[in-house]
Amino acid sequence: MPAFTVGRGRDVDVQLEDESISRRHAKLLMQDDGCAAIEDLGSQNGTFINGKPIVGSARLEVGDRITLGSCDLDVIATYSSNPLGHERATAPLARVRIRREPSARDSLAGLSKREREVFVLLAEGVAQREIAKAFGVSTKTIETYRTRIGQKLQIKSRAELVRRALDAGVLKPDSKA
């Protein structure tokens, strides 16, 4: 049964450079019935198909959206080899080609871990003074983080920061902001 692993580790078949991806996040495989499937490998942030978390393995179809951490992948073609070795679109599926689509959460990929932490707290309306105290740094350090976050995400106001946090899914609409 052909299979390949996806993750950010060096020992995977498809490496995705994103901290939200586990080192060995998921496995794409062929099921006994010849259909392509994906299996979560105990990842921290989960594996989703069309927004629904998978348990065990789940079958893949053309048009499915696979979400691994903050990375969205679209299933755009499926192929099976005919006896002469030529590939043709068919079902059951024997190979899946995927295209990475940037998601709203990808816009945060350029932030460091600490910048993401500060970003979330700022979006939640926590004062810079309180953030500084919680991290054991000066208020000036948090101001520097805020400036870097603004430059990296091209945002100029707290309102834009909150909007970006909502779009990225790190802040829920019913949260206080």
Coordinates of N, CA, C and O in Angstrom, one line a residue:
M1 N 0.9 -1.2 0.0 CA 0.0 0.0 0.0 C 0.9 1.2 0.0 O 1.5 1.5 1.0
P2 N 1.0 2.0 -1.1 CA 1.9 3.2 -1.2 C 1.4 4.2 -0.2 O 0.2 4.5 0.0
A3 N 2.4 4.9 0.4 CA 2.1 6.0 1.3 C 3.3 7.0 1.4 O 4.4 6.6 1.1
F4 N 3.0 8.2 1.8 CA 4.1 9.1 2.1 C 3.6 10.0 3.2 O 2.5 10.3 3.4
T5 N 4.6 10.5 4.0 CA 4.4 11.3 5.2 C 4.6 12.7 4.9 O 5.4 13.1 4.0
V6 N 3.8 13.6 5.6 CA 3.9 15.0 5.5 C 4.2 15.6 6.9 O 3.6 15.1 7.9
G7 N 5.0 16.6 6.9 CA 5.4 17.2 8.2 C 6.5 18.2 8.0 O 6.9 18.5 6.9
R8 N 7.0 18.7 9.2 CA 8.1 19.6 9.1 C 9.4 19.0 9.4 O 10.5 19.6 9.4
G9 N 9.4 17.7 9.8 CA 10.7 17.0 10.1 C 11.5 16.7 8.9 O 11.0 16.8 7.8
R10 N 12.7 16.3 9.1 CA 13.6 16.0 8.0 C 13.4 14.6 7.5 O 13.9 14.3 6.4
D11 N 12.7 13.8 8.2 CA 12.5 12.4 7.8 C 11.2 12.1 7.1 O 10.8 11.0 6.9
V12 N 10.5 13.2 6.6 CA 9.2 13.0 6.0 C 9.4 13.1 4.4 O 10.5 13.5 4.0
D13 N 8.4 12.6 3.7 CA 8.5 12.6 2.3 C 8.2 14.0 1.7 O 8.7 14.5 0.7
V14 N 7.2 14.7 2.3 CA 6.8 16.1 1.9 C 7.0 17.0 3.1 O 6.3 16.8 4.1
Q15 N 8.0 17.9 3.0 CA 8.3 18.8 4.2 C 7.6 20.1 4.0 O 7.8 20.8 2.9
L16 N 6.9 20.6 5.0 CA 6.2 21.9 5.0 C 6.9 22.7 6.1 O 6.9 22.3 7.3
E17 N 7.5 23.8 5.8 CA 8.1 24.7 6.7 C 7.1 25.6 7.4 O 6.8 26.7 7.0
D18 N 6.6 25.1 8.5 CA 5.6 25.9 9.3 C 5.5 25.3 10.7 O 5.4 24.1 10.8
E19 N 5.7 26.2 11.7 CA 5.7 25.7 13.1 C 4.4 25.1 13.5 O 4.4 24.4 14.5
S20 N 3.3 25.3 12.8 CA 2.0 24.7 13.2 C 1.9 23.3 12.7 O 1.0 22.6 13.1
I21 N 2.9 22.8 12.0 CA 2.9 21.5 11.4 C 3.8 20.6 12.4 O 4.9 21.0 12.7
S22 N 3.3 19.5 12.8 CA 4.1 18.5 13.6 C 5.2 17.9 12.7 O 5.1 17.9 11.5
R23 N 6.2 17.4 13.4 CA 7.3 16.9 12.6 C 6.9 15.7 11.7 O 7.3 15.6 10.6
R24 N 6.0 14.9 12.2 CA 5.4 13.8 11.3 C 3.9 14.1 11.6 O 3.3 13.5 12.5
H25 N 3.3 14.8 10.7 CA 1.9 15.3 10.9 C 0.8 14.4 10.4 O -0.1 14.0 11.1
A26 N 1.0 14.0 9.1 CA 0.0 13.1 8.5 C 0.6 12.2 7.5 O 1.8 12.4 7.1
K27 N -0.2 11.2 7.0 CA 0.3 10.3 6.0 C -0.8 10.2 4.9 O -2.0 10.0 5.2
L28 N -0.4 10.4 3.7 CA -1.2 10.1 2.5 C -1.0 8.7 2.1 O 0.2 8.3 2.0
L29 N -2.1 8.0 1.8 CA -1.9 6.6 1.5 C -3.0 6.1 0.6 O -4.0 6.7 0.4
M30 N -2.8 4.9 0.2 CA -3.8 4.2 -0.6 C -4.5 3.2 0.3 O -3.9 2.4 1.0
Q31 N -5.8 3.2 0.3 CA -6.6 2.2 1.1 C -6.7 0.9 0.3 O -6.4 0.9 -0.9
D32 N -7.1 -0.1 0.9 CA -7.3 -1.4 0.3 C -8.2 -1.4 -0.9 O -8.0 -2.2 -1.9
D33 N -9.2 -0.5 -0.9 CA -10.1 -0.4 -2.0 C -9.6 0.4 -3.2 O -10.3 0.7 -4.1
G34 N -8.3 0.9 -3.1 CA -7.7 1.7 -4.1 C -7.9 3.2 -4.1 O -7.5 3.9 -4.9
C35 N -8.6 3.6 -3.0 CA -8.9 5.1 -2.9 C -7.8 5.8 -2.1 O -7.3 5.2 -1.1
A36 N -7.5 7.0 -2.4 CA -6.5 7.8 -1.7 C -7.2 8.2 -0.4 O -8.4 8.5 -0.3
A37 N -6.3 8.3 0.7 CA -6.8 8.7 2.0 C -5.7 9.4 2.7 O -4.5 9.4 2.3
I38 N -6.1 10.1 3.8 CA -5.1 10.8 4.6 C -5.3 10.3 6.1 O -6.5 10.0 6.5
E39 N -4.2 10.2 6.8 CA -4.3 9.7 8.2 C -3.5 10.7 9.1 O -2.4 11.0 8.7
D40 N -4.1 11.1 10.1 CA -3.4 12.0 11.1 C -2.4 11.1 11.9 O -2.8 10.0 12.3
L41 N -1.2 11.6 12.1 CA -0.2 10.8 12.9 C 0.0 11.3 14.3 O 1.1 11.3 14.8
G42 N -1.1 11.7 14.9 CA -1.1 12.2 16.3 C -0.6 13.6 16.4 O 0.1 14.0 17.3
S43 N -0.8 14.4 15.3 CA -0.3 15.8 15.3 C -1.0 16.6 16.4 O -2.1 16.3 16.9
Q44 N -0.2 17.7 16.8 CA -0.7 18.5 17.9 C -1.9 19.4 17.4 O -2.8 19.6 18.1
N45 N -1.8 19.9 16.2 CA -2.9 20.8 15.7 C -3.9 20.1 14.8 O -4.8 20.8 14.3
G46 N -3.8 18.8 14.6 CA -4.9 18.1 13.9 C -4.8 18.2 12.4 O -4.1 18.9 11.8
T47 N -5.6 17.3 11.8 CA -5.7 17.2 10.3 C -7.2 17.3 10.0 O -8.0 16.6 10.7
F48 N -7.6 18.1 9.1 CA -9.0 18.4 8.8 C -9.2 18.2 7.3 O -8.3 18.5 6.5
I49 N -10.4 17.7 6.9 CA -10.8 17.7 5.5 C -12.1 18.5 5.5 O -13.0 18.3 6.2
N50 N -12.0 19.5 4.6 CA -13.1 20.4 4.4 C -13.6 21.0 5.8 O -14.8 21.1 6.0
G51 N -12.7 21.3 6.7 CA -13.0 21.9 7.9 C -13.4 21.0 9.0 O -13.6 21.4 10.2
K52 N -13.5 19.7 8.7 CA -13.9 18.7 9.8 C -12.7 17.9 10.2 O -12.0 17.4 9.3
P53 N -12.5 17.7 11.5 CA -11.3 17.0 11.9 C -11.5 15.5 11.6 O -12.6 15.0 11.6
I54 N -10.4 14.8 11.3 CA -10.4 13.4 10.9 C -10.0 12.6 12.1 O -9.2 13.0 13.0
V55 N -10.6 11.4 12.2 CA -10.2 10.5 13.3 C -9.8 9.2 12.5 O -10.5 8.7 11.7
G56 N -8.6 8.7 12.7 CA -8.0 7.6 12.0 C -7.7 8.1 10.6 O -7.0 9.1 10.4
S57 N -8.2 7.5 9.6 CA -8.0 7.9 8.2 C -9.3 8.3 7.5 O -10.3 7.9 8.0
A58 N -9.2 9.1 6.5 CA -10.4 9.6 5.8 C -10.1 9.6 4.3 O -9.0 10.0 3.9
R59 N -11.0 9.3 3.5 CA -10.9 9.2 2.1 C -10.8 10.6 1.5 O -11.4 11.5 2.0
L60 N -10.1 10.7 0.4 CA -9.9 12.0 -0.3 C -10.5 12.0 -1.6 O -10.5 11.0 -2.4
E61 N -11.1 13.1 -2.0 CA -11.8 13.3 -3.3 C -11.2 14.6 -3.9 O -10.8 15.5 -3.2
V62 N -11.3 14.7 -5.3 CA -10.9 15.9 -5.9 C -11.8 17.0 -5.4 O -13.0 16.9 -5.2
G63 N -11.1 18.2 -5.1 CA -11.8 19.3 -4.5 C -11.8 19.4 -3.0 O -12.1 20.4 -2.5
D64 N -11.4 18.3 -2.4 CA -11.3 18.4 -0.9 C -10.2 19.4 -0.5 O -9.2 19.5 -1.2
R65 N -10.4 20.1 0.6 CA -9.4 21.0 1.2 C -8.9 20.3 2.5 O -9.6 20.0 3.4
I66 N -7.6 20.0 2.5 CA -6.9 19.4 3.6 C -6.3 20.5 4.4 O -5.6 21.4 3.8
T67 N -6.5 20.5 5.7 CA -5.8 21.5 6.6 C -4.9 20.8 7.5 O -5.4 19.9 8.3
L68 N -3.7 21.1 7.5 CA -2.7 20.6 8.4 C -2.1 21.8 9.2 O -1.4 22.6 8.6
G69 N -2.4 21.9 10.5 CA -2.0 23.1 11.2 C -2.6 24.3 10.6 O -3.8 24.4 10.4
S70 N -1.7 25.3 10.1 CA -2.2 26.4 9.4 C -2.0 26.4 7.9 O -2.2 27.4 7.2
C71 N -1.7 25.2 7.4 CA -1.5 25.0 6.0 C -2.8 24.4 5.3 O -3.2 23.4 5.8
D72 N -3.2 25.0 4.3 CA -4.4 24.5 3.5 C -3.8 23.9 2.2 O -3.0 24.5 1.5
L73 N -4.3 22.7 1.9 CA -3.9 22.0 0.7 C -5.2 21.6 -0.1 O -6.1 21.1 0.6
D74 N -5.2 21.8 -1.4 CA -6.3 21.4 -2.2 C -6.0 20.2 -3.0 O -4.9 20.1 -3.6
V75 N -6.9 19.2 -3.0 CA -6.7 18.0 -3.8 C -7.2 18.5 -5.2 O -8.4 18.8 -5.4
I76 N -6.3 18.5 -6.2 CA -6.7 19.1 -7.5 C -6.7 18.0 -8.6 O -7.2 18.3 -9.7
A77 N -6.1 16.9 -8.4 CA -6.2 15.8 -9.4 C -5.9 14.5 -8.7 O -5.2 14.4 -7.7
T78 N -6.4 13.5 -9.3 CA -6.2 12.1 -8.9 C -5.9 11.3 -10.1 O -6.5 11.5 -11.2
Y79 N -4.9 10.3 -10.0 CA -4.5 9.6 -11.1 C -4.4 8.1 -10.8 O -4.1 7.7 -9.7
S80 N -4.5 7.3 -11.8 CA -4.2 5.9 -11.7 C -3.5 5.5 -13.0 O -3.7 6.1 -14.1
S81 N -2.5 4.7 -12.9 CA -1.8 4.2 -14.1 C -2.5 3.1 -14.8 O -3.0 2.2 -14.2
N82 N -2.6 3.2 -16.1 CA -3.2 2.1 -16.9 C -2.1 1.0 -17.1 O -0.9 1.3 -16.7
P83 N -2.4 -0.1 -17.6 CA -1.4 -1.2 -17.8 C -0.2 -0.8 -18.6 O 0.8 -1.4 -18.4
L84 N -0.3 0.2 -19.4 CA 0.8 0.7 -20.3 C 1.7 1.7 -19.5 O 2.7 2.2 -20.0
G85 N 1.3 2.1 -18.3 CA 2.1 3.0 -17.5 C 1.7 4.5 -17.7 O 2.3 5.3 -17.1
H86 N 0.7 4.7 -18.6 CA 0.2 6.1 -18.8 C -0.8 6.5 -17.7 O -1.6 5.7 -17.3
E87 N -0.6 7.7 -17.2 CA -1.6 8.1 -16.2 C -2.8 8.7 -16.8 O -2.8 9.4 -17.9
R88 N -3.9 8.5 -16.2 CA -5.2 9.0 -16.6 C -6.1 9.3 -15.4 O -5.9 8.7 -14.4
A89 N -6.9 10.4 -15.5 CA -7.8 10.7 -14.4 C -8.8 9.6 -14.3 O -9.4 9.1 -15.2
T90 N -9.0 9.1 -13.0 CA -9.9 8.0 -12.8 C -10.3 7.9 -11.4 O -9.8 8.6 -10.5
A91 N -11.2 7.0 -11.1 CA -11.5 6.6 -9.8 C -11.6 5.1 -9.9 O -12.1 4.5 -10.9
P92 N -11.1 4.3 -9.0 CA -10.5 4.7 -7.7 C -9.2 5.4 -7.9 O -8.5 5.3 -8.9
L93 N -8.8 6.1 -6.9 CA -7.7 7.0 -6.9 C -6.4 6.2 -6.6 O -6.4 5.4 -5.7
A94 N -5.4 6.5 -7.3 CA -4.1 5.9 -7.0 C -3.0 6.9 -6.6 O -2.0 6.5 -6.0
R95 N -3.2 8.1 -7.0 CA -2.2 9.1 -6.6 C -2.9 10.5 -6.5 O -3.9 10.7 -7.2
V96 N -2.5 11.3 -5.6 CA -3.2 12.6 -5.3 C -2.1 13.7 -5.5 O -1.0 13.6 -5.0
R97 N -2.5 14.6 -6.3 CA -1.6 15.8 -6.5 C -2.3 16.9 -5.7 O -3.5 17.1 -5.7
I98 N -1.5 17.7 -4.9 CA -2.0 18.7 -4.1 C -1.3 20.1 -4.4 O -0.2 20.1 -4.9
R99 N -2.0 21.1 -4.2 CA -1.5 22.5 -4.4 C -1.8 23.2 -3.0 O -2.8 23.2 -2.5
R100 N -0.7 23.9 -2.6 CA -0.9 24.6 -1.3 C -1.5 25.9 -1.6 O -1.1 26.7 -2.5
E101 N -2.6 26.2 -0.9 CA -3.3 27.5 -1.0 C -3.0 28.3 0.3 O -3.1 27.7 1.4
P102 N -2.6 29.5 0.1 CA -2.4 30.3 1.4 C -3.7 30.5 2.1 O -4.7 30.8 1.5
S103 N -3.6 30.3 3.4 CA -4.8 30.6 4.2 C -4.6 31.8 5.0 O -3.5 32.4 5.0
A104 N -5.6 32.3 5.6 CA -5.5 33.6 6.4 C -4.5 33.3 7.5 O -3.7 34.3 7.9
R105 N -4.4 32.1 8.1 CA -3.4 31.9 9.2 C -2.0 31.9 8.6 O -1.1 32.1 9.4
D106 N -1.8 31.6 7.3 CA -0.4 31.7 6.8 C 0.2 33.1 7.0 O 1.4 33.2 7.0
S107 N -0.6 34.1 7.0 CA -0.1 35.4 7.1 C 0.7 35.6 8.4 O 1.5 36.5 8.5
L108 N 0.4 34.8 9.4 CA 1.1 34.8 10.7 C 2.4 34.0 10.7 O 3.2 34.1 11.6
A109 N 2.7 33.3 9.6 CA 3.8 32.4 9.5 C 5.1 33.1 9.6 O 6.1 32.6 10.1
G110 N 5.2 34.4 9.2 CA 6.4 35.2 9.3 C 6.7 35.7 10.6 O 7.8 36.3 10.8
L111 N 5.8 35.5 11.6 CA 6.1 36.0 13.0 C 6.8 35.0 13.8 O 6.6 33.8 13.6
S112 N 7.7 35.4 14.6 CA 8.4 34.5 15.5 C 7.4 34.0 16.6 O 6.2 34.5 16.7
K113 N 7.7 33.0 17.3 CA 6.9 32.4 18.3 C 6.4 33.5 19.3 O 5.3 33.7 19.7
R114 N 7.4 34.3 19.8 CA 7.1 35.4 20.8 C 6.2 36.5 20.1 O 5.3 37.0 20.8
E115 N 6.5 36.8 18.9 CA 5.7 37.8 18.2 C 4.2 37.3 18.1 O 3.3 38.1 18.3
R116 N 4.0 36.0 17.8 CA 2.7 35.5 17.7 C 2.0 35.6 19.1 O 0.8 35.9 19.2
E117 N 2.7 35.3 20.2 CA 2.2 35.4 21.5 C 1.7 36.8 21.8 O 0.6 37.0 22.3
V118 N 2.6 37.7 21.5 CA 2.3 39.1 21.7 C 1.1 39.6 20.9 O 0.2 40.3 21.3
F119 N 1.1 39.1 19.6 CA 0.0 39.4 18.7 C -1.3 39.0 19.2 O -2.3 39.8 19.2
V120 N -1.4 37.8 19.8 CA -2.7 37.3 20.3 C -3.1 38.1 21.5 O -4.3 38.5 21.6
L121 N -2.2 38.4 22.4 CA -2.5 39.2 23.6 C -2.9 40.6 23.2 O -3.9 41.2 23.8
L122 N -2.3 41.2 22.3 CA -2.7 42.6 21.8 C -4.1 42.5 21.2 O -4.9 43.4 21.5
A123 N -4.3 41.5 20.4 CA -5.7 41.4 19.8 C -6.7 41.2 20.8 O -7.9 41.6 20.7
E124 N -6.4 40.5 21.9 CA -7.4 40.3 23.0 C -7.6 41.5 23.9 O -8.4 41.6 24.8
G125 N -6.8 42.6 23.6 CA -7.0 43.9 24.3 C -6.1 44.0 25.6 O -6.3 44.9 26.4
V126 N -5.2 43.1 25.7 CA -4.3 43.2 26.9 C -3.3 44.4 26.7 O -2.8 44.5 25.7
A127 N -3.2 45.2 27.8 CA -2.3 46.3 27.7 C -0.8 45.9 27.6 O -0.4 44.9 28.1
Q128 N 0.0 46.7 26.9 CA 1.4 46.4 26.7 C 2.1 46.2 28.0 O 3.0 45.4 28.2
R129 N 1.7 47.1 29.0 CA 2.3 47.0 30.3 C 2.1 45.6 30.9 O 3.0 45.1 31.5
E130 N 0.9 45.1 30.8 CA 0.6 43.8 31.4 C 1.3 42.7 30.7 O 1.7 41.7 31.3
I131 N 1.4 42.8 29.3 CA 2.1 41.8 28.6 C 3.6 41.8 29.0 O 4.2 40.7 29.2
A132 N 4.2 43.0 29.1 CA 5.6 43.1 29.6 C 5.8 42.4 30.9 O 6.8 41.6 31.1
K133 N 4.9 42.7 31.8 CA 5.0 42.1 33.2 C 4.9 40.5 33.1 O 5.7 39.8 33.7
A134 N 4.0 40.0 32.3 CA 3.8 38.6 32.2 C 5.0 37.9 31.6 O 5.3 36.8 32.0
F135 N 5.7 38.6 30.6 CA 6.9 38.0 30.0 C 8.2 38.3 30.7 O 9.2 37.9 30.3
G136 N 8.1 39.2 31.7 CA 9.3 39.6 32.4 C 10.2 40.5 31.6 O 11.5 40.4 31.7
V137 N 9.7 41.3 30.7 CA 10.5 42.2 29.9 C 9.9 43.7 30.1 O 8.9 43.9 30.8
S138 N 10.6 44.6 29.5 CA 10.2 46.0 29.6 C 9.0 46.3 28.7 O 8.8 45.6 27.7
T139 N 8.3 47.4 29.0 CA 7.2 47.8 28.1 C 7.8 48.2 26.7 O 7.2 48.0 25.7
K140 N 9.0 48.8 26.7 CA 9.7 49.1 25.5 C 9.9 47.9 24.6 O 9.7 48.0 23.4
T141 N 10.2 46.8 25.2 CA 10.4 45.5 24.4 C 9.1 45.1 23.7 O 9.1 44.7 22.6
I142 N 8.0 45.2 24.5 CA 6.7 44.9 23.9 C 6.3 45.9 22.8 O 5.8 45.5 21.7
E143 N 6.7 47.2 23.0 CA 6.4 48.2 21.9 C 7.2 47.8 20.7 O 6.7 47.9 19.5
T144 N 8.5 47.3 20.8 CA 9.3 46.8 19.7 C 8.6 45.7 19.0 O 8.6 45.6 17.8
Y145 N 8.1 44.7 19.8 CA 7.4 43.6 19.2 C 6.2 44.1 18.4 O 5.9 43.6 17.3
R146 N 5.4 45.0 19.0 CA 4.2 45.5 18.3 C 4.6 46.2 17.0 O 3.9 46.0 16.0
T147 N 5.7 46.9 17.0 CA 6.2 47.6 15.8 C 6.6 46.6 14.7 O 6.2 46.7 13.6
R148 N 7.3 45.5 15.1 CA 7.7 44.5 14.2 C 6.5 43.8 13.6 O 6.5 43.4 12.4
I149 N 5.6 43.4 14.5 CA 4.3 42.8 14.0 C 3.6 43.6 13.0 O 3.2 43.1 12.0
G150 N 3.5 44.9 13.3 CA 2.9 45.8 12.4 C 3.6 45.9 11.0 O 2.9 45.9 10.0
Q151 N 4.9 45.9 11.0 CA 5.7 45.9 9.8 C 5.5 44.6 9.0 O 5.3 44.6 7.8
K152 N 5.6 43.5 9.7 CA 5.5 42.2 9.0 C 4.2 41.9 8.5 O 4.0 41.3 7.4
L153 N 3.1 42.4 9.2 CA 1.7 42.1 8.7 C 1.1 43.3 8.0 O 0.0 43.2 7.6
Q154 N 1.9 44.4 7.9 CA 1.4 45.6 7.2 C 0.1 46.1 7.9 O -0.9 46.3 7.2
I155 N 0.1 46.2 9.2 CA -1.1 46.7 9.9 C -0.6 48.0 10.7 O 0.5 48.0 11.2
K156 N -1.5 48.9 10.7 CA -1.2 50.2 11.3 C -2.0 50.5 12.6 O -1.6 51.5 13.3
S157 N -3.0 49.8 12.9 CA -3.9 50.1 14.0 C -4.3 48.9 14.8 O -4.2 47.8 14.3
R158 N -4.7 49.1 16.0 CA -5.2 48.0 16.8 C -6.4 47.3 16.1 O -6.6 46.1 16.2
A159 N -7.3 48.1 15.5 CA -8.4 47.6 14.8 C -8.0 46.6 13.7 O -8.6 45.5 13.5
E160 N -7.0 47.0 12.9 CA -6.5 46.1 11.9 C -5.9 44.9 12.5 O -6.0 43.8 11.9
L161 N -5.2 45.0 13.6 CA -4.6 43.8 14.3 C -5.7 42.9 14.7 O -5.6 41.7 14.5
V162 N -6.8 43.4 15.3 CA -7.9 42.6 15.7 C -8.5 41.9 14.5 O -8.8 40.7 14.5
R163 N -8.7 42.6 13.4 CA -9.3 42.0 12.2 C -8.4 40.9 11.7 O -8.9 39.8 11.3
R164 N -7.1 41.1 11.7 CA -6.2 40.0 11.2 C -6.3 38.8 12.1 O -6.3 37.7 11.7
A165 N -6.4 39.0 13.4 CA -6.5 37.9 14.4 C -7.8 37.1 14.2 O -7.8 35.9 14.2
L166 N -8.9 37.9 13.9 CA -10.1 37.2 13.6 C -10.0 36.4 12.3 O -10.5 35.2 12.2
D167 N -9.5 37.0 11.3 CA -9.3 36.3 10.0 C -8.4 35.1 10.1 O -8.6 34.0 9.4
A168 N -7.4 35.1 11.0 CA -6.5 34.0 11.1 C -7.0 32.9 12.1 O -6.4 31.9 12.2
G169 N -8.1 33.2 12.7 CA -8.7 32.2 13.6 C -8.1 32.1 15.0 O -8.4 31.2 15.7
V170 N -7.2 33.1 15.3 CA -6.6 33.1 16.6 C -7.4 33.8 17.7 O -7.2 33.7 18.9
L171 N -8.4 34.5 17.2 CA -9.3 35.3 18.1 C -10.7 35.0 17.6 O -11.0 35.1 16.4
K172 N -11.6 34.6 18.5 CA -12.9 34.2 18.1 C -13.8 35.5 18.2 O -13.6 36.4 19.0
P173 N -14.8 35.6 17.3 CA -15.7 36.8 17.3 C -16.3 37.1 18.6 O -16.6 38.3 18.9
D174 N -16.6 36.2 19.5 CA -17.2 36.4 20.7 C -16.2 36.8 21.8 O -16.6 37.0 22.9
S175 N -14.9 36.8 21.5 CA -13.9 37.2 22.5 C -13.9 38.7 22.7 O -14.4 39.5 21.8
K176 N -13.5 39.1 23.8 CA -13.4 40.6 24.1 C -12.1 41.1 23.4 O -11.1 40.5 23.5
A177 N -12.3 42.2 22.7 CA -11.2 42.8 22.0 C -11.2 44.3 22.2 O -12.2 44.9 22.6

